[in-house]
Coordinates of C-alpha atoms in Angstrom, one line a residue:
Chain A
X3 CA 63.0 -42.2 -65.8
X4 CA 65.3 -42.7 -63.5
X5 CA 62.2 -42.1 -60.2
X6 CA 62.8 -42.4 -57.1
X7 CA 60.1 -42.6 -54.1
X8 CA 59.4 -41.3 -50.4
X9 CA 56.8 -42.6 -48.2
X10 CA 54.7 -39.5 -47.4
X11 CA 54.9 -36.7 -48.6
X12 CA 53.0 -34.6 -45.8
X13 CA 53.6 -35.7 -42.3
X14 CA 52.6 -34.9 -39.4
X15 CA 54.1 -36.3 -35.5
X16 CA 54.5 -35.5 -32.0
X17 CA 57.5 -34.0 -30.4
X18 CA 59.9 -37.4 -29.0
X19 CA 58.3 -39.7 -31.4
X20 CA 60.5 -41.4 -33.9
X21 CA 60.5 -41.3 -37.0
X22 CA 61.3 -43.3 -39.8
X23 CA 61.5 -41.4 -43.5
X24 CA 61.7 -44.0 -46.7
X25 CA 62.8 -43.9 -50.3
X26 CA 63.9 -45.6 -52.6
X27 CA 65.8 -45.4 -56.3
X28 CA 64.8 -47.8 -59.8
X29 CA 67.7 -47.2 -60.9
X30 CA 70.2 -49.5 -58.9
X31 CA 72.2 -45.7 -58.0
X32 CA 74.8 -47.3 -55.7
X33 CA 75.2 -43.2 -54.1
X34 CA 71.6 -42.2 -51.8
X35 CA 71.1 -38.9 -49.6
X36 CA 69.1 -37.4 -47.2
X37 CA 68.5 -33.2 -48.0
X38 CA 66.8 -30.8 -45.5
X39 CA 65.5 -28.1 -46.9
X40 CA 64.9 -24.9 -44.8
X41 CA 63.8 -20.6 -46.3
X42 CA 66.8 -19.5 -46.1
X43 CA 69.3 -22.7 -45.5
X44 CA 68.7 -23.7 -49.0
X45 CA 69.2 -28.0 -49.2
X46 CA 72.0 -29.4 -45.9
X47 CA 73.1 -32.5 -46.5
X48 CA 72.4 -34.8 -43.8
X49 CA 74.1 -38.2 -44.7
X50 CA 75.5 -39.5 -47.4
X51 CA 75.6 -43.8 -48.1
X52 CA 78.1 -45.2 -50.8
X53 CA 77.2 -48.8 -50.8
X54 CA 74.6 -51.4 -48.8
X55 CA 74.8 -50.5 -44.5
X56 CA 78.1 -48.0 -45.1
X57 CA 77.3 -44.5 -44.6
X58 CA 79.2 -41.1 -43.6
X59 CA 78.2 -37.8 -42.0
X60 CA 77.1 -34.5 -44.4
X61 CA 76.8 -31.5 -42.5
X62 CA 74.2 -31.9 -39.7
X63 CA 73.6 -35.1 -38.9
X64 CA 72.6 -34.4 -35.6
X65 CA 70.1 -35.5 -34.2
X66 CA 69.1 -37.7 -37.1
X67 CA 70.4 -41.6 -38.5
X68 CA 70.1 -43.5 -41.1
X69 CA 69.5 -47.0 -42.2
X70 CA 70.6 -48.6 -45.9
X71 CA 69.7 -53.2 -45.2
X72 CA 69.6 -52.9 -49.5
X73 CA 70.7 -51.5 -52.0
X74 CA 67.5 -49.5 -53.6
X75 CA 66.4 -48.2 -50.0
X76 CA 68.3 -45.7 -47.6
X77 CA 66.2 -45.0 -43.8
X78 CA 66.9 -41.4 -42.6
X79 CA 65.2 -41.8 -38.6
X80 CA 64.7 -38.9 -35.8
X81 CA 65.5 -40.9 -33.0
X82 CA 63.4 -38.4 -31.1
X83 CA 61.9 -35.8 -33.1
X84 CA 62.2 -32.3 -32.7
X85 CA 60.1 -28.8 -33.3
X86 CA 63.2 -28.2 -34.6
X87 CA 63.2 -30.9 -37.1
X88 CA 60.0 -29.3 -39.4
X89 CA 61.3 -29.9 -42.6
X90 CA 60.7 -30.6 -45.5
X91 CA 63.3 -33.5 -46.5
X92 CA 64.7 -34.7 -49.3
X93 CA 66.8 -37.7 -51.1
X94 CA 68.0 -38.8 -53.2
X95 CA 70.4 -41.1 -55.1
X96 CA 73.7 -40.6 -57.5
X97 CA 75.6 -43.5 -60.1
X98 CA 79.4 -44.3 -58.0
X99 CA 82.6 -42.3 -59.6
X100 CA 81.8 -40.1 -63.2
X101 CA 78.7 -39.8 -62.7
X102 CA 77.8 -38.8 -58.8
X103 CA 77.8 -35.3 -60.0
X104 CA 74.1 -36.7 -61.4
X105 CA 71.4 -36.8 -57.8
X106 CA 67.8 -37.5 -59.0
X107 CA 65.7 -36.9 -56.6
X108 CA 62.0 -37.3 -54.6
X109 CA 59.4 -35.2 -54.8
X110 CA 60.0 -34.9 -50.7
X111 CA 58.3 -34.8 -47.4
X112 CA 56.9 -32.3 -45.8
X113 CA 57.3 -32.5 -42.1
X114 CA 56.2 -31.0 -39.3
X115 CA 57.0 -31.9 -35.8
X116 CA 54.1 -29.8 -33.2
Chain B
X22 CA 84.6 -25.6 -52.6
X23 CA 84.3 -22.4 -54.1
X24 CA 81.4 -20.2 -53.9
X25 CA 79.2 -19.1 -57.0
X26 CA 77.0 -15.5 -56.8
X27 CA 74.3 -15.5 -58.0
X28 CA 71.0 -12.5 -59.3
X29 CA 68.3 -13.4 -56.2
X30 CA 65.9 -13.3 -59.1
X31 CA 65.2 -12.5 -62.3
X32 CA 62.6 -12.2 -65.1
X33 CA 62.4 -13.5 -68.5
X34 CA 59.3 -12.8 -71.2
X35 CA 58.1 -16.6 -72.5
X36 CA 59.3 -17.7 -75.7
X37 CA 62.3 -15.9 -75.3
X38 CA 66.2 -16.8 -74.3
X39 CA 66.5 -16.5 -70.2
X40 CA 70.5 -16.0 -70.1
X41 CA 71.6 -17.2 -65.4
X42 CA 74.8 -16.0 -64.8
X43 CA 76.3 -16.8 -62.2
X44 CA 79.8 -15.4 -60.4
X45 CA 82.4 -18.5 -59.8
X46 CA 85.6 -16.0 -59.5
X47 CA 87.4 -18.8 -56.9
X48 CA 86.9 -21.7 -58.8
X49 CA 89.5 -24.2 -59.0
X50 CA 91.3 -26.3 -61.9
X51 CA 89.9 -28.9 -60.9
X52 CA 86.2 -28.4 -60.1
X53 CA 83.4 -28.1 -62.6
X54 CA 80.3 -26.2 -63.3
X55 CA 77.1 -27.0 -62.2
X56 CA 73.5 -26.5 -62.9
X57 CA 70.0 -27.4 -61.2
X58 CA 67.0 -26.5 -60.9
X59 CA 64.0 -26.5 -58.7
X60 CA 60.4 -25.8 -60.0
X61 CA 57.5 -25.2 -57.0
X62 CA 57.1 -28.1 -54.8
X63 CA 59.4 -30.1 -56.4
X64 CA 62.8 -31.7 -55.8
X65 CA 65.9 -29.9 -58.0
X66 CA 66.8 -31.4 -61.3
X67 CA 69.9 -31.5 -63.0
X68 CA 70.6 -29.9 -66.2
X69 CA 73.5 -29.3 -67.3
X70 CA 78.0 -29.1 -66.4
X71 CA 80.4 -28.4 -67.4
X72 CA 84.1 -27.9 -67.1
X73 CA 86.4 -25.2 -69.5
X74 CA 84.0 -25.4 -73.3
X75 CA 80.7 -23.8 -73.3
X76 CA 78.6 -26.6 -73.6
X77 CA 74.7 -27.7 -74.6
X78 CA 72.1 -30.6 -74.0
X79 CA 68.1 -30.8 -74.7
X80 CA 68.1 -28.5 -71.9
X81 CA 70.1 -25.6 -71.9
X82 CA 72.9 -23.8 -73.0
X83 CA 75.9 -23.5 -71.1
X84 CA 79.5 -20.7 -71.2
X85 CA 82.1 -20.4 -69.5
X86 CA 84.4 -18.0 -69.5
X87 CA 87.5 -17.9 -70.6
X88 CA 88.9 -17.6 -67.4
X89 CA 85.9 -19.7 -65.3
X90 CA 85.6 -16.9 -62.6
X91 CA 81.6 -16.5 -64.4
X92 CA 79.7 -18.8 -66.0
X93 CA 76.2 -18.1 -67.5
X94 CA 73.1 -20.5 -68.3
X95 CA 70.9 -19.8 -71.6
X96 CA 67.9 -21.2 -71.8
X97 CA 67.2 -20.4 -75.4
X98 CA 63.1 -20.5 -75.5
X99 CA 61.0 -19.9 -71.8
X100 CA 58.2 -21.3 -71.5
X101 CA 55.9 -21.0 -68.2
X102 CA 56.8 -24.1 -67.6
X103 CA 61.3 -22.7 -66.6
X104 CA 60.1 -20.5 -63.3
X105 CA 61.9 -22.0 -61.5
X106 CA 65.2 -21.5 -58.5
X107 CA 68.0 -22.1 -60.3
X108 CA 71.1 -23.9 -58.6
X109 CA 74.3 -23.3 -59.9
X110 CA 77.4 -24.7 -58.0
X111 CA 80.7 -25.6 -58.5
X112 CA 82.8 -28.8 -57.3
X113 CA 85.2 -30.9 -57.5
X114 CA 84.9 -34.0 -59.6
X115 CA 86.4 -36.3 -56.9
X116 CA 84.3 -34.5 -54.0
X117 CA 80.9 -36.2 -53.7
X118 CA 78.9 -33.1 -51.7
X119 CA 76.7 -30.0 -54.0
X120 CA 77.3 -27.4 -51.6
X121 CA 74.3 -26.0 -52.2
X122 CA 73.1 -21.6 -52.1
X123 CA 69.6 -19.3 -52.6
X124 CA 70.0 -19.5 -56.1
X125 CA 68.8 -17.2 -58.5
X126 CA 64.1 -17.5 -59.1
X127 CA 63.7 -17.3 -62.0
X128 CA 59.6 -15.7 -63.0
X129 CA 58.9 -16.5 -66.8
X130 CA 55.4 -14.3 -67.1
X131 CA 53.4 -15.0 -70.8

């Protein structure tokens, strides 16, 4: 079974802190994604990576950066956390190419910024 | 990518077939229909996808109308564990990005 793990289920941070969210997948997937999910807004793509050290902006990249130094690990970084970044963060991975539609998701990290 | 329209919520009795509709009247010829679901407190899970023909796997069946403007996801014998939000997404095969709508909240009742 594909496993996508995220470093924390719940996280509470203060405004202005630097926040790291880690995601690891064990299926050798090329693609990895970071989404945030907010009530009434659905899932929105923050960043996408199709290879080590490669990244593309999604729909809402402002205030976020990402790092992919190893194929299995994709990190989301909030350089200076703000209260409007309080949300559920979901990581996903998929194969490249014909099966890229089949994304496997982690359990999510509920981040609260106070 | 084309947009989809789904009812916000539906109920179904346990053991019965759950039929979840989706309208995608502006779908293009190269766009597939994908279904995912999200059980409470979990990440979304891929269910099934199709282009023109009906599809079936161990989880569900997907019926796509001949004009491809709508589709129905069928869970043949719904259980309480099928209570979830179900998302219908249309996407061209060449695009990596899934565009997520609000989905249908399906409640299976005992």
